[in-house]
Amino acid sequence: MRANEVDFTTPVFGDHPIGWQSPSDLVEGFTLAWALELTERQRISPYAPFGDGVRERLSPMYRFDTLGRLITLRVNASGASFRAHPIVRLTTLCGAWQLFDLLNAKWQMQPYDVAQFADVLSYVTGGQDRPSLFEDLSANPSKCLLAIRARRTFGSTDELDLSEEWFITGDEDLTFRDARGNDALLFHFTGMNQIPLALFSPEFVETVWATARVTVDQLGPDRVIRMFEGRIASLTDLLARGGAKAAEAQRDMSPLQFQAFNYWPGWASSV
């Protein structure tokens, strides 16, 4: 399979309303949601938007993860579960690829430039111990996908890695059981560098948000809000209804009950 065969703007989620039917639509929604939340955090605390007490002062629409519930599978989801729910795979892959394109507009990676490839690989896969793209954010699936895109760009190839094909097809034959019995993918960063990644639903949700956050960091929240201004009404409707549903449930449930509660509000008929 080749990258030019993949079109993230094609509607594939027929049960969603117009504007939310393609992977690109969903990535835009997450990115805009983070830009709006960041703007609200900065309004509350301009000098420490992530400081103590800021989250508690956010309105319910930003305090609870409504969009994350849309792509959440059960914690112990298997390869079969991921195959049956392409929304998780496609949103993750689309976000990572779009972020790579945004970054590479600055990097201008050149084929077979070993030093540049090594620098990019270190930057996109690194953690808090060195300068890195995601810093302390949890984003292992996106890190792996960015590394694969960097390898393909370095090698000047359009042929997808098998791990990328899994994100598109969900084919269980492309996964394996790791030493702990989890379904996993194998990513080939370089000739001898192979990274296994166990497939866990919460990690995919975290990485979609992390990718949105880094995208907003690159573009700036004001620019993102201007880019997707036409989506604000439908997005804030979802966030407000989901936040209200979550806040009510949190008041009435024990912490353990609320943890398992799905407060996705459903699509409004007017969206």
GROMACS .gro file of C-alpha atoms in nm:
model
  271
    1MET     CA    1   0.000   0.000   0.000
    2ARG     CA    2   0.123   0.350  -0.085
    3ALA     CA    3   0.069   0.677   0.098
    4ASN     CA    4  -0.093   0.842  -0.204
    5GLU     CA    5  -0.374   0.587  -0.182
    6VAL     CA    6  -0.479   0.724   0.159
    7ASP     CA    7  -0.730   1.011   0.168
    8PHE     CA    8  -0.824   1.126   0.516
    9THR     CA    9  -1.085   1.368   0.383
   10THR     CA   10  -1.309   1.088   0.254
   11PRO     CA   11  -1.623   1.041   0.470
   12VAL     CA   12  -1.600   0.699   0.638
   13PHE     CA   13  -1.813   0.749   0.950
   14GLY     CA   14  -2.160   0.748   0.798
   15ASP     CA   15  -2.341   0.763   1.133
   16HIS     CA   16  -2.181   1.102   1.211
   17PRO     CA   17  -2.330   1.434   1.097
   18ILE     CA   18  -2.175   1.630   0.813
   19GLY     CA   19  -1.853   1.791   0.927
   20TRP     CA   20  -1.761   1.494   1.149
   21GLN     CA   21  -1.751   1.210   0.898
   22SER     CA   22  -1.386   1.190   0.795
   23PRO     CA   23  -1.066   1.133   0.994
   24SER     CA   24  -0.955   1.484   0.901
   25ASP     CA   25  -1.283   1.621   1.041
   26LEU     CA   26  -1.217   1.451   1.373
   27VAL     CA   27  -0.857   1.570   1.393
   28GLU     CA   28  -0.977   1.924   1.328
   29GLY     CA   29  -1.229   1.883   1.609
   30PHE     CA   30  -0.967   1.773   1.861
   31THR     CA   31  -0.727   2.046   1.751
   32LEU     CA   32  -0.990   2.319   1.775
   33ALA     CA   33  -1.110   2.187   2.112
   34TRP     CA   34  -0.759   2.215   2.253
   35ALA     CA   35  -0.713   2.565   2.109
   36LEU     CA   36  -1.038   2.676   2.277
   37GLU     CA   37  -0.945   2.513   2.608
   38LEU     CA   38  -0.596   2.663   2.603
   39THR     CA   39  -0.744   3.006   2.536
   40GLU     CA   40  -0.977   2.963   2.833
   41ARG     CA   41  -0.690   2.849   3.054
   42GLN     CA   42  -0.489   3.153   2.955
   43ARG     CA   43  -0.785   3.377   3.035
   44ILE     CA   44  -0.816   3.226   3.381
   45SER     CA   45  -0.442   3.230   3.454
   46PRO     CA   46  -0.236   3.416   3.193
   47TYR     CA   47   0.101   3.333   3.348
   48ALA     CA   48   0.029   2.975   3.462
   49PRO     CA   49  -0.248   2.823   3.245
   50PHE     CA   50  -0.165   2.476   3.381
   51GLY     CA   51  -0.107   2.583   3.738
   52ASP     CA   52  -0.280   2.457   4.050
   53GLY     CA   53  -0.650   2.529   4.061
   54VAL     CA   54  -0.692   2.618   3.693
   55ARG     CA   55  -0.863   2.294   3.597
   56GLU     CA   56  -1.117   2.332   3.879
   57ARG     CA   57  -1.209   2.677   3.744
   58LEU     CA   58  -1.273   2.552   3.391
   59SER     CA   59  -1.634   2.511   3.287
   60PRO     CA   60  -1.755   2.149   3.257
   61MET     CA   61  -1.726   2.166   2.878
   62TYR     CA   62  -1.347   2.181   2.915
   63ARG     CA   63  -1.307   1.994   3.243
   64PHE     CA   64  -1.432   1.661   3.105
   65ASP     CA   65  -1.306   1.478   2.795
   66THR     CA   66  -1.617   1.453   2.579
   67LEU     CA   67  -1.434   1.406   2.247
   68GLY     CA   68  -1.209   1.144   2.401
   69ARG     CA   69  -1.516   0.937   2.485
   70LEU     CA   70  -1.601   0.927   2.115
   71ILE     CA   71  -1.283   0.730   2.037
   72THR     CA   72  -1.250   0.533   2.363
   73LEU     CA   73  -1.263   0.154   2.354
   74ARG     CA   74  -1.268  -0.062   2.664
   75VAL     CA   75  -0.936  -0.074   2.849
   76ASN     CA   76  -0.858  -0.435   2.750
   77ALA     CA   77  -0.956  -0.389   2.383
   78SER     CA   78  -0.804  -0.652   2.154
   79GLY     CA   79  -0.687  -0.635   1.795
   80ALA     CA   80  -1.035  -0.740   1.687
   81SER     CA   81  -1.186  -0.446   1.877
   82PHE     CA   82  -0.954  -0.203   1.702
   83ARG     CA   83  -1.043  -0.358   1.366
   84ALA     CA   84  -1.413  -0.311   1.435
   85HIS     CA   85  -1.365   0.054   1.538
   86PRO     CA   86  -1.155   0.231   1.272
   87ILE     CA   87  -1.230   0.568   1.431
   88VAL     CA   88  -0.952   0.507   1.685
   89ARG     CA   89  -0.691   0.400   1.429
   90LEU     CA   90  -0.771   0.654   1.160
   91THR     CA   91  -0.793   0.954   1.391
   92THR     CA   92  -0.454   0.866   1.540
   93LEU     CA   93  -0.285   0.815   1.203
   94CYS     CA   94  -0.440   1.122   1.044
   95GLY     CA   95  -0.332   1.345   1.331
   96ALA     CA   96   0.026   1.216   1.321
   97TRP     CA   97   0.058   1.251   0.944
   98GLN     CA   98  -0.083   1.601   0.944
   99LEU     CA   99   0.154   1.700   1.224
  100PHE     CA  100   0.449   1.558   1.031
  101ASP     CA  101   0.352   1.757   0.721
  102LEU     CA  102   0.329   2.072   0.934
  103LEU     CA  103   0.670   2.012   1.091
  104ASN     CA  104   0.840   1.906   0.769
  105ALA     CA  105   0.737   2.233   0.608
  106LYS     CA  106   1.003   2.377   0.843
  107TRP     CA  107   1.247   2.086   0.848
  108GLN     CA  108   1.250   2.024   0.472
  109MET     CA  109   1.390   1.673   0.524
  110GLN     CA  110   1.622   1.567   0.245
  111PRO     CA  111   1.645   1.204   0.126
  112TYR     CA  112   1.949   1.016   0.252
  113ASP     CA  113   2.067   1.297   0.483
  114VAL     CA  114   2.179   1.074   0.771
  115ALA     CA  115   2.255   1.352   1.020
  116GLN     CA  116   1.921   1.525   0.962
  117PHE     CA  117   1.731   1.197   0.991
  118ALA     CA  118   1.905   1.115   1.319
  119ASP     CA  119   1.818   1.458   1.459
  120VAL     CA  120   1.452   1.432   1.356
  121LEU     CA  121   1.422   1.076   1.489
  122SER     CA  122   1.564   1.180   1.826
  123TYR     CA  123   1.338   1.484   1.843
  124VAL     CA  124   1.009   1.309   1.764
  125THR     CA  125   1.072   1.004   1.985
  126GLY     CA  126   1.245   1.169   2.281
  127GLY     CA  127   1.114   1.233   2.630
  128GLN     CA  128   1.192   1.470   2.914
  129ASP     CA  129   1.560   1.373   2.918
  130ARG     CA  130   1.641   1.574   2.602
  131PRO     CA  131   1.480   1.833   2.373
  132SER     CA  132   1.176   1.662   2.225
  133LEU     CA  133   0.855   1.735   2.043
  134PHE     CA  134   0.610   1.594   2.296
  135GLU     CA  135   0.817   1.669   2.609
  136ASP     CA  136   0.626   1.506   2.899
  137LEU     CA  137   0.307   1.427   2.706
  138SER     CA  138   0.201   1.064   2.662
  139ALA     CA  139   0.212   1.004   2.287
  140ASN     CA  140   0.384   0.675   2.206
  141PRO     CA  141   0.165   0.585   1.903
  142SER     CA  142   0.218   0.929   1.750
  143LYS     CA  143   0.591   0.921   1.824
  144CYS     CA  144   0.617   0.588   1.643
  145LEU     CA  145   0.414   0.709   1.345
  146LEU     CA  146   0.620   1.028   1.315
  147ALA     CA  147   0.938   0.821   1.326
  148ILE     CA  148   0.809   0.598   1.046
  149ARG     CA  149   0.717   0.902   0.834
  150ALA     CA  150   1.067   1.039   0.894
  151ARG     CA  151   1.221   0.706   0.789
  152ARG     CA  152   1.012   0.693   0.473
  153THR     CA  153   1.103   1.053   0.389
  154PHE     CA  154   1.470   0.979   0.450
  155GLY     CA  155   1.448   0.674   0.224
  156SER     CA  156   1.238   0.859  -0.038
  157THR     CA  157   0.970   0.590  -0.041
  158ASP     CA  158   0.593   0.611  -0.061
  159GLU     CA  159   0.549   0.246   0.039
  160LEU     CA  160   0.376   0.224   0.375
  161ASP     CA  161   0.528   0.045   0.670
  162LEU     CA  162   0.326  -0.256   0.787
  163SER     CA  163   0.249  -0.074   1.112
  164GLU     CA  164   0.100   0.215   0.911
  165GLU     CA  165  -0.107  -0.035   0.714
  166TRP     CA  166  -0.253  -0.164   1.041
  167PHE     CA  167  -0.377   0.185   1.127
  168ILE     CA  168  -0.560   0.192   0.794
  169THR     CA  169  -0.691  -0.165   0.775
  170GLY     CA  170  -0.691  -0.299   1.131
  171ASP     CA  171  -0.568  -0.631   0.990
  172GLU     CA  172  -0.494  -0.859   1.287
  173ASP     CA  173  -0.231  -1.043   1.083
  174LEU     CA  174  -0.015  -0.729   1.115
  175THR     CA  175  -0.011  -0.753   1.496
  176PHE     CA  176   0.156  -1.001   1.730
  177ARG     CA  177   0.131  -1.107   2.094
  178ASP     CA  178   0.403  -0.953   2.308
  179ALA     CA  179   0.567  -1.119   2.608
  180ARG     CA  180   0.280  -1.007   2.833
  181GLY     CA  181   0.011  -1.143   2.602
  182ASN     CA  182  -0.097  -0.805   2.465
  183ASP     CA  183  -0.175  -0.737   2.100
  184ALA     CA  184   0.111  -0.524   1.970
  185LEU     CA  185   0.256  -0.361   1.660
  186LEU     CA  186   0.619  -0.362   1.552
  187PHE     CA  187   0.762  -0.035   1.420
  188HIS     CA  188   1.087  -0.036   1.218
  189PHE     CA  189   1.259   0.300   1.276
  190THR     CA  190   1.592   0.201   1.120
  191GLY     CA  191   1.742  -0.118   0.985
  192MET     CA  192   1.819  -0.267   1.327
  193ASN     CA  193   1.593  -0.051   1.543
  194GLN     CA  194   1.257  -0.221   1.603
  195ILE     CA  195   1.009  -0.089   1.859
  196PRO     CA  196   0.711  -0.296   1.979
  197LEU     CA  197   0.402  -0.104   2.089
  198ALA     CA  198   0.122  -0.270   2.284
  199LEU     CA  199  -0.226  -0.162   2.177
  200PHE     CA  200  -0.422   0.001   2.459
  201SER     CA  201  -0.724   0.224   2.399
  202PRO     CA  202  -0.642   0.489   2.666
  203GLU     CA  203  -0.299   0.543   2.512
  204PHE     CA  204  -0.456   0.616   2.174
  205VAL     CA  205  -0.688   0.874   2.328
  206GLU     CA  206  -0.396   1.038   2.508
  207THR     CA  207  -0.186   1.046   2.192
  208VAL     CA  208  -0.464   1.207   1.985
  209TRP     CA  209  -0.487   1.483   2.244
  210ALA     CA  210  -0.108   1.516   2.264
  211THR     CA  211  -0.089   1.549   1.887
  212ALA     CA  212  -0.358   1.818   1.894
  213ARG     CA  213  -0.171   2.004   2.169
  214VAL     CA  214   0.158   2.001   1.978
  215THR     CA  215  -0.022   2.114   1.662
  216VAL     CA  216  -0.172   2.408   1.850
  217ASP     CA  217   0.172   2.487   1.996
  218GLN     CA  218   0.310   2.501   1.642
  219LEU     CA  219   0.033   2.715   1.493
  220GLY     CA  220  -0.084   2.915   1.794
  221PRO     CA  221  -0.438   2.891   1.939
  222ASP     CA  222  -0.564   3.210   1.774
  223ARG     CA  223  -0.466   3.087   1.429
  224VAL     CA  224  -0.628   2.747   1.488
  225ILE     CA  225  -0.951   2.912   1.603
  226ARG     CA  226  -0.954   3.130   1.291
  227MET     CA  227  -0.881   2.830   1.065
  228PHE     CA  228  -1.172   2.627   1.201
  229GLU     CA  229  -1.409   2.907   1.297
  230GLY     CA  230  -1.696   2.742   1.110
  231ARG     CA  231  -1.673   2.437   1.336
  232ILE     CA  232  -1.700   2.621   1.667
  233ALA     CA  233  -2.079   2.601   1.702
  234SER     CA  234  -2.107   2.224   1.649
  235LEU     CA  235  -1.801   2.155   1.864
  236THR     CA  236  -1.904   2.369   2.159
  237ASP     CA  237  -2.253   2.214   2.147
  238LEU     CA  238  -2.095   1.869   2.190
  239LEU     CA  239  -1.857   1.985   2.461
  240ALA     CA  240  -2.128   2.166   2.655
  241ARG     CA  241  -2.372   1.874   2.646
  242GLY     CA  242  -2.103   1.621   2.729
  243GLY     CA  243  -1.968   1.837   3.010
  244ALA     CA  244  -2.314   1.882   3.161
  245LYS     CA  245  -2.380   1.507   3.142
  246ALA     CA  246  -2.045   1.432   3.305
  247ALA     CA  247  -2.087   1.691   3.580
  248GLU     CA  248  -2.429   1.553   3.675
  249ALA     CA  249  -2.301   1.196   3.678
  250GLN     CA  250  -2.000   1.289   3.886
  251ARG     CA  251  -2.229   1.440   4.150
  252ASP     CA  252  -2.449   1.129   4.164
  253MET     CA  253  -2.191   0.850   4.131
  254SER     CA  254  -1.903   0.713   4.330
  255PRO     CA  255  -1.557   0.780   4.180
  256LEU     CA  256  -1.535   0.416   4.068
  257GLN     CA  257  -1.877   0.430   3.899
  258PHE     CA  258  -1.796   0.759   3.730
  259GLN     CA  259  -1.468   0.625   3.595
  260ALA     CA  260  -1.662   0.368   3.391
  261PHE     CA  261  -1.942   0.609   3.293
  262ASN     CA  262  -1.967   0.704   2.924
  263TYR     CA  263  -2.077   1.067   2.908
  264TRP     CA  264  -2.063   1.096   2.529
  265PRO     CA  265  -2.382   1.300   2.469
  266GLY     CA  266  -2.464   1.179   2.118
  267TRP     CA  267  -2.493   1.391   1.808
  268ALA     CA  268  -2.745   1.673   1.830
  269SER     CA  269  -3.009   1.665   1.555
  270SER     CA  270  -2.925   2.027   1.478
  271VAL     CA  271  -2.550   1.965   1.430
   0.00000   0.00000   0.00000
